[in-house]
Coordinates of C-alpha atoms in Angstrom, one line a residue:
M1 CA 156.8 -37.0 4.9
T2 CA 159.0 -37.0 7.9
A3 CA 159.8 -33.8 9.7
V4 CA 163.6 -33.1 9.8
D5 CA 165.4 -30.9 12.2
T6 CA 167.9 -29.4 9.7
L7 CA 167.7 -28.6 6.1
P8 CA 169.0 -31.5 4.0
P9 CA 171.9 -31.1 1.6
S10 CA 171.1 -29.1 -1.5
D11 CA 169.6 -31.0 -4.5
G12 CA 170.8 -28.4 -6.8
R13 CA 167.7 -26.1 -6.7
P14 CA 167.6 -22.7 -5.1
E15 CA 166.1 -22.8 -1.6
L16 CA 162.7 -21.2 -0.6
L17 CA 161.8 -21.5 3.0
V18 CA 158.4 -20.8 4.6
L19 CA 157.7 -20.2 8.3
R20 CA 154.3 -21.2 9.5
A21 CA 154.6 -23.0 12.9
I22 CA 151.2 -23.4 14.5
K23 CA 148.3 -25.9 14.4
L24 CA 146.3 -27.8 11.7
G25 CA 143.8 -25.1 11.0
D26 CA 146.6 -22.4 10.9
L27 CA 148.5 -24.5 8.4
L28 CA 145.4 -25.1 6.1
V29 CA 144.5 -21.4 5.9
A30 CA 148.1 -20.9 4.5
V31 CA 147.5 -23.4 1.7
P32 CA 146.5 -20.8 -0.9
A33 CA 149.7 -18.9 -0.3
L34 CA 151.7 -22.2 -0.6
H35 CA 150.0 -22.9 -4.0
A36 CA 150.9 -19.4 -5.1
L37 CA 154.5 -19.7 -4.1
R38 CA 154.9 -22.9 -6.0
R39 CA 153.5 -21.3 -9.1
A40 CA 155.8 -18.3 -8.7
F41 CA 158.9 -20.3 -7.9
P42 CA 158.6 -23.6 -9.9
D43 CA 162.4 -24.3 -9.9
H44 CA 162.9 -23.8 -6.1
R45 CA 163.0 -26.5 -3.4
I46 CA 160.3 -25.4 -1.0
S47 CA 160.9 -26.1 2.7
L48 CA 158.1 -25.5 5.2
A49 CA 159.1 -24.8 8.8
T50 CA 156.1 -25.9 10.9
T51 CA 155.1 -28.1 13.8
A52 CA 156.5 -31.6 13.6
W53 CA 153.3 -33.4 14.5
L54 CA 151.6 -32.0 11.3
A55 CA 153.9 -34.2 9.2
P56 CA 151.0 -36.5 8.0
V57 CA 149.2 -33.4 6.6
V58 CA 152.3 -31.7 5.2
E59 CA 152.8 -34.8 3.2
L60 CA 149.5 -33.9 1.4
L61 CA 150.9 -30.6 0.3
P62 CA 152.6 -31.3 -3.0
E63 CA 154.1 -27.8 -3.0
V64 CA 156.3 -28.8 0.0
D65 CA 159.6 -30.6 -0.7
V66 CA 161.0 -30.5 2.9
H67 CA 159.3 -30.4 6.2
L68 CA 161.5 -28.7 8.8
A69 CA 160.4 -29.3 12.4
Q70 CA 159.8 -26.0 14.0
H71 CA 158.9 -26.3 17.7
G72 CA 157.5 -22.8 18.3
L73 CA 159.5 -19.6 17.9
D74 CA 161.9 -20.0 20.8
H75 CA 164.7 -21.7 18.8
S76 CA 166.2 -21.0 15.4
I77 CA 165.0 -22.4 12.1
G78 CA 167.1 -25.4 11.1
A79 CA 168.8 -23.9 8.1
P80 CA 172.3 -22.4 7.9
A81 CA 172.5 -18.6 7.4
G82 CA 173.0 -17.6 3.7
V83 CA 171.8 -20.9 2.2
V84 CA 168.1 -19.7 1.6
D85 CA 167.4 -17.8 -1.5
V86 CA 163.8 -16.7 -0.6
A87 CA 162.5 -16.6 2.9
V88 CA 158.7 -16.2 3.5
N89 CA 157.2 -15.2 6.8
L90 CA 153.6 -16.7 6.8
H91 CA 153.6 -16.8 10.6
G92 CA 153.2 -13.2 11.8
V93 CA 154.7 -9.8 12.1
G94 CA 156.1 -9.9 15.7
P95 CA 159.8 -9.8 16.6
E96 CA 159.9 -13.5 17.3
S97 CA 159.1 -14.7 13.8
S98 CA 160.8 -11.7 12.1
D99 CA 164.0 -12.4 14.0
L100 CA 163.9 -16.0 12.9
V101 CA 163.4 -15.2 9.3
A102 CA 166.0 -12.4 9.3
A103 CA 168.6 -14.8 10.8
L104 CA 168.4 -16.9 7.6
G105 CA 170.2 -14.2 5.7
A106 CA 168.0 -14.8 2.6
Q107 CA 168.6 -13.0 -0.7
R108 CA 164.9 -12.1 -0.7
V109 CA 162.4 -11.8 2.2
I110 CA 158.6 -11.9 1.6
G111 CA 156.8 -10.7 4.6
H112 CA 154.9 -7.7 6.1
A113 CA 156.8 -4.5 6.7
D114 CA 159.7 -5.1 9.1
P115 CA 161.5 -1.8 9.8
A116 CA 163.6 -3.4 12.5
H117 CA 165.4 -5.5 9.8
G118 CA 164.9 -3.2 6.9
Y119 CA 162.5 -5.4 4.9
D120 CA 159.8 -3.9 2.7
G121 CA 156.3 -5.2 2.8
P122 CA 152.6 -4.2 3.4
T123 CA 151.5 -3.1 6.8
W124 CA 149.8 -5.8 8.9
P125 CA 146.0 -5.7 8.1
D126 CA 143.5 -6.2 10.9
D127 CA 140.0 -7.6 10.5
V128 CA 140.7 -9.7 7.4
H129 CA 140.3 -13.4 6.8
E130 CA 143.5 -15.4 7.5
R131 CA 143.5 -16.8 3.9
E132 CA 143.1 -13.4 2.5
R133 CA 145.8 -11.9 4.8
W134 CA 148.5 -14.2 3.3
A135 CA 147.2 -13.9 -0.3
R136 CA 147.3 -10.1 0.0
L137 CA 150.8 -10.3 1.3
L138 CA 152.0 -12.3 -1.8
V139 CA 150.1 -10.0 -4.1
W140 CA 151.9 -7.0 -2.6
H141 CA 155.2 -8.7 -3.4
G142 CA 154.1 -9.3 -7.0
I143 CA 152.9 -12.9 -6.7
P144 CA 149.3 -13.6 -7.8
A145 CA 147.4 -15.6 -5.1
D146 CA 143.8 -16.7 -4.8
P147 CA 142.6 -16.9 -1.1
D148 CA 140.0 -19.6 -2.1
D149 CA 142.6 -21.9 -3.6
V150 CA 142.4 -24.2 -0.6
G151 CA 142.6 -27.7 -2.1
I152 CA 145.1 -30.3 -0.8
A153 CA 145.9 -33.9 -2.0
R154 CA 143.8 -36.9 -0.8
P155 CA 145.7 -39.6 1.1
A156 CA 146.7 -42.6 -1.0
T157 CA 145.5 -45.0 1.6
P158 CA 141.8 -45.9 1.4
P159 CA 139.7 -44.2 4.1
A160 CA 138.7 -46.0 7.2
V161 CA 135.1 -45.0 6.5
D162 CA 133.6 -43.9 3.2
G163 CA 130.5 -41.8 2.7
A164 CA 129.7 -41.2 6.4
A165 CA 128.4 -38.1 8.1
V166 CA 131.4 -37.1 10.2
V167 CA 130.6 -35.4 13.5
H168 CA 133.8 -34.0 15.1
V169 CA 133.3 -33.6 18.8
G170 CA 136.8 -32.4 19.7
A171 CA 138.5 -29.0 20.2
F172 CA 141.7 -27.9 21.9
H173 CA 140.0 -25.6 24.5
G174 CA 136.8 -25.6 26.4
A175 CA 135.7 -22.4 24.7
R176 CA 134.9 -24.5 21.6
H177 CA 133.3 -27.4 23.4
W178 CA 129.7 -27.7 22.2
P179 CA 127.7 -29.7 24.8
T180 CA 127.7 -33.5 24.3
D181 CA 123.9 -33.7 24.6
R182 CA 123.5 -31.4 21.6
F183 CA 126.0 -33.5 19.6
S184 CA 123.9 -36.5 20.5
E185 CA 120.7 -34.9 19.3
V186 CA 122.4 -34.0 16.0
V187 CA 123.6 -37.5 15.6
R188 CA 120.1 -38.9 16.1
G189 CA 118.8 -36.4 13.6
L190 CA 121.4 -37.4 11.0
R191 CA 120.6 -41.1 11.4
E192 CA 116.9 -40.3 11.1
R193 CA 117.8 -38.7 7.7
G194 CA 119.4 -42.0 6.6
L195 CA 123.0 -41.1 7.2
D196 CA 125.7 -43.3 8.6
V197 CA 127.5 -41.3 11.4
V198 CA 131.0 -41.6 12.8
L199 CA 132.5 -39.6 15.6
T200 CA 136.0 -38.1 15.4
G201 CA 138.3 -36.3 17.7
G202 CA 141.7 -36.5 19.2
A203 CA 143.0 -38.6 22.0
D204 CA 141.7 -36.1 24.6
D205 CA 138.2 -36.4 23.1
V206 CA 137.6 -40.1 23.5
V207 CA 135.5 -39.7 26.6
R208 CA 133.3 -37.0 25.0
A209 CA 132.9 -39.1 21.9
A210 CA 131.9 -42.1 23.9
A211 CA 129.3 -40.1 25.8
V212 CA 127.8 -38.8 22.5
A213 CA 127.7 -42.3 21.1
E214 CA 126.0 -43.8 24.1
A215 CA 123.4 -41.1 24.3
A216 CA 122.7 -41.3 20.5
G217 CA 122.6 -45.1 20.4
L218 CA 125.7 -45.4 18.1
P219 CA 127.7 -48.7 18.2
P220 CA 131.2 -48.5 19.6
G221 CA 132.7 -49.0 16.1
A222 CA 131.3 -45.6 15.1
V223 CA 133.7 -43.9 17.6
L224 CA 136.9 -43.1 15.7
A225 CA 138.1 -40.5 18.2
G226 CA 141.6 -41.2 19.3
T227 CA 142.1 -44.0 16.7
L228 CA 143.2 -42.0 13.6
D229 CA 146.5 -40.3 12.8
L230 CA 146.2 -37.0 11.0
Q231 CA 146.4 -38.4 7.5
A232 CA 143.9 -41.1 8.2
F233 CA 141.6 -38.4 9.7
A234 CA 142.1 -36.3 6.5
G235 CA 141.1 -39.4 4.5
V236 CA 137.9 -39.9 6.4
I237 CA 137.0 -36.2 5.9
A238 CA 137.9 -36.4 2.2
A239 CA 135.5 -39.3 1.8
A240 CA 132.7 -37.9 4.0
R241 CA 129.2 -37.1 2.8
L242 CA 128.9 -34.3 5.4
V243 CA 131.0 -32.8 8.3
V244 CA 129.5 -31.3 11.4
T245 CA 132.0 -29.6 13.7
V246 CA 132.9 -26.6 15.7
D247 CA 135.7 -24.3 14.5
T248 CA 138.5 -26.8 14.3
G249 CA 140.9 -28.4 11.9
A250 CA 138.1 -30.7 10.8
A251 CA 136.3 -27.7 9.3
H252 CA 139.4 -26.6 7.4
L253 CA 139.8 -30.1 6.0
A254 CA 136.2 -30.1 4.9
S255 CA 137.0 -26.8 3.0
A256 CA 140.2 -28.3 1.5
Y257 CA 138.2 -31.2 0.1
G258 CA 135.0 -29.4 -0.8
I259 CA 132.9 -31.5 1.6
P260 CA 129.6 -30.0 2.7
S261 CA 130.0 -28.8 6.3
V262 CA 128.1 -27.2 9.1
V263 CA 130.5 -25.3 11.4
V264 CA 129.4 -23.9 14.8
F265 CA 131.6 -20.9 15.7
G266 CA 132.2 -19.8 19.3
P267 CA 135.0 -17.5 20.4
A268 CA 136.7 -17.0 17.0
P269 CA 134.9 -14.8 14.3
P270 CA 134.0 -16.7 11.1
E271 CA 135.0 -13.5 9.2
A272 CA 138.6 -14.4 10.1
W273 CA 138.5 -18.2 10.1
G274 CA 135.4 -19.4 8.3
P275 CA 135.2 -21.6 5.2
P276 CA 135.3 -20.2 1.6
A277 CA 132.1 -18.4 0.6
S278 CA 131.9 -20.3 -2.6
G279 CA 131.9 -23.7 -1.0
P280 CA 129.0 -26.0 0.3
H281 CA 129.5 -24.7 3.9
V282 CA 127.3 -23.2 6.5
V283 CA 128.4 -21.3 9.6
L284 CA 126.3 -21.0 12.7
T285 CA 127.0 -18.5 15.4
D286 CA 125.7 -15.6 17.4
A287 CA 128.2 -12.7 17.2
S288 CA 126.1 -10.5 19.5
V289 CA 127.0 -12.6 22.6
R290 CA 130.5 -13.7 21.6
R291 CA 132.9 -13.4 24.5
G292 CA 135.9 -14.1 22.3
D293 CA 138.3 -15.7 24.8
V294 CA 139.6 -18.7 22.8
F295 CA 141.5 -20.1 25.8
A296 CA 138.5 -20.1 28.2
E297 CA 137.6 -23.4 29.9
D298 CA 133.9 -23.0 29.4
P299 CA 132.0 -22.7 26.1
D300 CA 131.7 -19.3 24.5
P301 CA 128.1 -18.0 24.5
A302 CA 128.2 -17.6 20.7
L303 CA 128.6 -21.4 20.6
L304 CA 125.9 -22.1 23.2
A305 CA 123.4 -19.9 21.2
I306 CA 123.3 -22.6 18.6
G307 CA 121.0 -25.6 19.2
P308 CA 120.7 -29.0 17.5
D309 CA 117.7 -27.9 15.5
D310 CA 119.8 -25.1 14.0
V311 CA 122.4 -27.6 12.9
L312 CA 119.9 -30.0 11.5
A313 CA 118.1 -27.2 9.6
A314 CA 121.4 -26.3 8.0
V315 CA 122.0 -29.9 7.1
D316 CA 118.7 -30.0 5.4
G317 CA 119.5 -26.8 3.5
L318 CA 122.7 -28.4 2.2
G319 CA 120.6 -31.4 0.8
V320 CA 122.9 -34.2 2.0
G321 CA 120.4 -36.7 3.2
A322 CA 120.5 -40.3 2.1
G323 CA 118.2 -39.6 -0.8
A324 CA 120.2 -36.7 -2.2
G325 CA 122.1 -37.1 -5.4
A326 CA 125.9 -37.5 -5.4
G327 CA 128.1 -34.4 -5.6
A328 CA 131.3 -33.3 -4.1
G329 CA 132.3 -35.9 -1.6
G330 CA 129.1 -37.7 -2.2
A331 CA 127.1 -34.7 -1.1
G332 CA 123.7 -33.7 -2.5
T333 CA 123.4 -31.1 -5.2
G334 CA 120.1 -29.8 -4.5
S335 CA 117.6 -32.6 -4.0
G336 CA 117.1 -31.7 -0.4
P337 CA 114.2 -29.7 1.0
G338 CA 115.8 -26.3 0.1
V339 CA 116.6 -23.3 2.2
P340 CA 115.3 -23.4 5.8
P341 CA 113.7 -20.3 7.3
R342 CA 115.7 -17.7 9.0
C343 CA 116.3 -18.1 12.7
D344 CA 114.2 -15.7 14.7
R345 CA 117.1 -15.1 17.0
G346 CA 119.2 -13.9 14.1
H347 CA 122.2 -16.1 15.0
R348 CA 122.3 -18.3 11.9
R349 CA 124.8 -17.0 9.4
S350 CA 126.1 -18.5 6.2
V351 CA 129.6 -17.6 5.1
A352 CA 128.4 -17.9 1.5
S353 CA 125.8 -15.2 2.1
G354 CA 125.9 -11.9 0.2
P355 CA 124.7 -8.5 1.3
G356 CA 121.1 -9.7 1.3
G357 CA 121.1 -11.0 4.9
P358 CA 121.7 -14.1 7.0
D359 CA 119.9 -16.8 4.9
L360 CA 121.2 -20.3 4.6
P361 CA 122.1 -20.8 0.9
G362 CA 125.0 -23.3 0.6
A363 CA 126.7 -23.7 -2.7
H364 CA 124.9 -26.9 -3.5
E365 CA 121.3 -25.9 -2.7
E366 CA 118.5 -26.0 -5.3
A367 CA 119.2 -23.5 -8.0
H368 CA 116.5 -21.8 -10.2
V369 CA 117.0 -20.6 -13.8
F370 CA 116.9 -16.8 -13.7
E371 CA 114.5 -14.6 -15.7
A372 CA 115.8 -11.5 -17.6
A373 CA 113.7 -9.3 -15.5
N374 CA 115.5 -10.0 -12.2
I375 CA 119.1 -11.0 -13.0
R376 CA 120.2 -7.6 -11.8
D377 CA 119.1 -8.6 -8.3
W378 CA 122.3 -10.7 -8.2
I379 CA 124.7 -7.8 -8.7
G380 CA 127.1 -7.7 -5.8
L381 CA 126.8 -11.4 -5.0
P382 CA 129.3 -14.2 -5.7
V383 CA 129.7 -15.8 -9.1
V384 CA 130.7 -19.5 -9.0
D385 CA 131.7 -21.8 -11.9
E386 CA 130.1 -25.1 -12.9
A387 CA 132.0 -26.9 -10.1
D388 CA 131.0 -24.2 -7.5
D389 CA 134.5 -22.7 -7.4
K390 CA 134.2 -19.0 -6.8
V391 CA 135.2 -16.8 -9.7
G392 CA 134.4 -13.3 -8.3
T393 CA 131.6 -10.9 -7.7
L394 CA 128.9 -9.9 -10.2
E395 CA 129.5 -6.2 -11.0
S396 CA 127.1 -5.5 -13.9
I397 CA 125.1 -7.0 -16.7
Y398 CA 125.8 -6.5 -20.4
Y399 CA 122.7 -7.0 -22.6
D400 CA 122.3 -8.1 -26.2
T401 CA 121.4 -4.9 -28.1
A402 CA 119.3 -6.9 -30.6
T403 CA 117.1 -8.8 -28.1
S404 CA 117.6 -6.9 -24.8
D405 CA 118.3 -10.2 -23.1
P406 CA 121.2 -10.5 -20.6
A407 CA 124.2 -11.8 -22.4
F408 CA 127.3 -11.4 -20.3
G409 CA 128.1 -10.7 -16.7
A410 CA 131.0 -8.4 -15.8
V411 CA 132.7 -10.1 -12.8
T412 CA 135.1 -8.4 -10.4
T413 CA 138.0 -10.6 -9.6
G414 CA 141.5 -10.3 -8.0
M415 CA 142.7 -8.9 -4.7
V416 CA 141.9 -5.4 -3.4
G417 CA 144.2 -3.0 -5.2
F418 CA 144.7 -5.5 -8.0
Q419 CA 141.1 -6.0 -9.2
K420 CA 139.8 -6.2 -12.7
L421 CA 136.6 -7.0 -14.6
L422 CA 136.3 -10.0 -16.8
F423 CA 133.3 -11.3 -18.8
V424 CA 131.4 -14.5 -18.7
P425 CA 128.4 -15.6 -20.8
L426 CA 125.1 -15.8 -18.9
A427 CA 123.6 -18.5 -21.2
G428 CA 123.0 -21.6 -19.1
A429 CA 123.6 -19.7 -15.8
V430 CA 121.4 -20.5 -12.8
V431 CA 120.9 -18.8 -9.5
A432 CA 120.6 -19.7 -5.9
P433 CA 119.4 -17.1 -3.3
K434 CA 123.0 -15.9 -2.7
H435 CA 125.1 -16.7 -5.8
L436 CA 125.1 -16.9 -9.5
R437 CA 126.4 -20.1 -11.1
V438 CA 127.7 -19.8 -14.6
A439 CA 128.1 -22.7 -17.1
Y440 CA 131.8 -22.4 -17.6
P441 CA 134.9 -23.6 -15.7
K442 CA 136.8 -21.1 -13.5
K443 CA 140.0 -21.6 -15.5
L444 CA 138.4 -20.5 -18.7
V445 CA 136.6 -17.6 -17.1
K446 CA 139.8 -16.4 -15.4
D447 CA 141.6 -16.3 -18.8
A448 CA 138.8 -14.2 -20.4
P449 CA 139.5 -10.6 -21.7
T450 CA 139.5 -8.0 -18.9
I451 CA 139.1 -4.3 -18.4
P452 CA 139.8 -2.0 -15.4
T453 CA 137.2 -2.0 -12.7
D454 CA 136.3 1.6 -13.5
G455 CA 136.2 0.9 -17.3
E456 CA 133.5 -0.1 -19.8
L457 CA 133.7 -2.7 -22.5
D458 CA 134.9 -1.1 -25.7
A459 CA 133.2 -2.1 -29.0
S460 CA 136.6 -3.2 -30.3
L461 CA 136.9 -5.7 -27.5
E462 CA 133.6 -7.4 -28.1
P463 CA 134.7 -9.9 -30.7
G464 CA 137.5 -11.2 -28.5
V465 CA 135.1 -11.7 -25.6
F466 CA 132.8 -13.9 -27.8
Q467 CA 135.7 -15.7 -29.4
H468 CA 137.2 -16.6 -26.0
Y469 CA 134.1 -18.7 -25.3
G470 CA 133.7 -20.0 -28.9
I471 CA 130.5 -18.0 -29.5
E472 CA 129.8 -16.6 -32.9
Y473 CA 130.0 -12.8 -33.0
R474 CA 127.7 -10.7 -35.2
T475 CA 127.1 -7.0 -35.1
G476 CA 123.7 -5.5 -35.8
S477 CA 122.4 -5.0 -39.3
G478 CA 123.7 -1.5 -39.3
G479 CA 127.0 -2.4 -37.7
E480 CA 125.8 -1.6 -34.2
R481 CA 127.7 -3.1 -31.3
R482 CA 126.5 -6.3 -29.8
L483 CA 126.6 -5.6 -26.1
G484 CA 125.4 -2.7 -24.0
R485 CA 125.7 -2.2 -20.3
R486 CA 122.6 -1.1 -18.3

């Protein structure tokens, strides 16, 4: 898709325009909102005003019909006033982006509260994940959105490399530059585990990549830094067995394609920019020493607190060695050595972790069939479906009144303020240290009967819950209800 400077002539559909003019990672965290907008406005032509050089990736967003080149916020959006039906500000809440959106003269504006222009919306939330920020915004405006709905299309062109461990050595600023000698040690460790390794990065990262390759004994052909356009880069990530990177667009692409990743965070908090908790991703950082200056020229201490051994232990926990079975992106699904021990410095953190502490689960680690006696230990932890897509959070257990066995889980789902409880059978479910995996697809579970979060399943609703999953429903011999919450 080529970025154009002005909105093309109408194709007969009403116009919806989205402003999100930043970098690759910033675009990818807005993907769940774009998915939601397409579902809510199926008959609109959707134009995305974003940075022109992102065109190869914008082409992978089927929701977008037109890519408007938006070179920052210091010039107007290339659409005549009064032409746009719905304008969406996914950029920010400051006067620069608000003025640009207001100048479109749209019939409807979706954004945060903008008193200066008289637009209604929620107040800007601090300390939330960027994906959740934009999903919450749409929910406030009556548009259902799932912040974990991060998938994008795969490039049509075959990848330059298939099934490799991709080590991305680049970053825009020095604050995210993990030392090259540490990258080299990681590369050696990956090769010892039987993985083919390639090095990626931008044109400015060629020297760093070459230094890593030389120290690690990689052949020159393994250095892809500076040789790939954005779509070819996305293709390599989509076909990877594993991605090791600092907090960059490479990490967000790994999330978009469900590729196992180990992400070393420095100045930016993973709570705001980390991968989905339900995916096969591990975050490593040390928040206690984080300086937080994303534009600094020297590496952030939170980044330097992570060593090569930490990264390789996380890789082992994900089970993606050469002997592992095939899973998403060719990743292992649990044949690896399992969960590595906690780091004694306390700086290892998994985004997928629940309230139990900073272990390294990963959505594809070895799972164990639960026993009835301990299933309650998973209350408050994530529930994922058979494909490891997050469904929600386990709120309570409903037991079979005849056998006292756990029968259904009540799962909290939806955005804050719009949450509900739905029910999923526990037959065939398995557990990992930090999540419960049920044996049903997310779409089926999401369509299950629901009750309010402060409610309890009424006996009259029980047959519908069983019927939804094709399970025979029988009351007790005396007509007793089938399920009871404990």
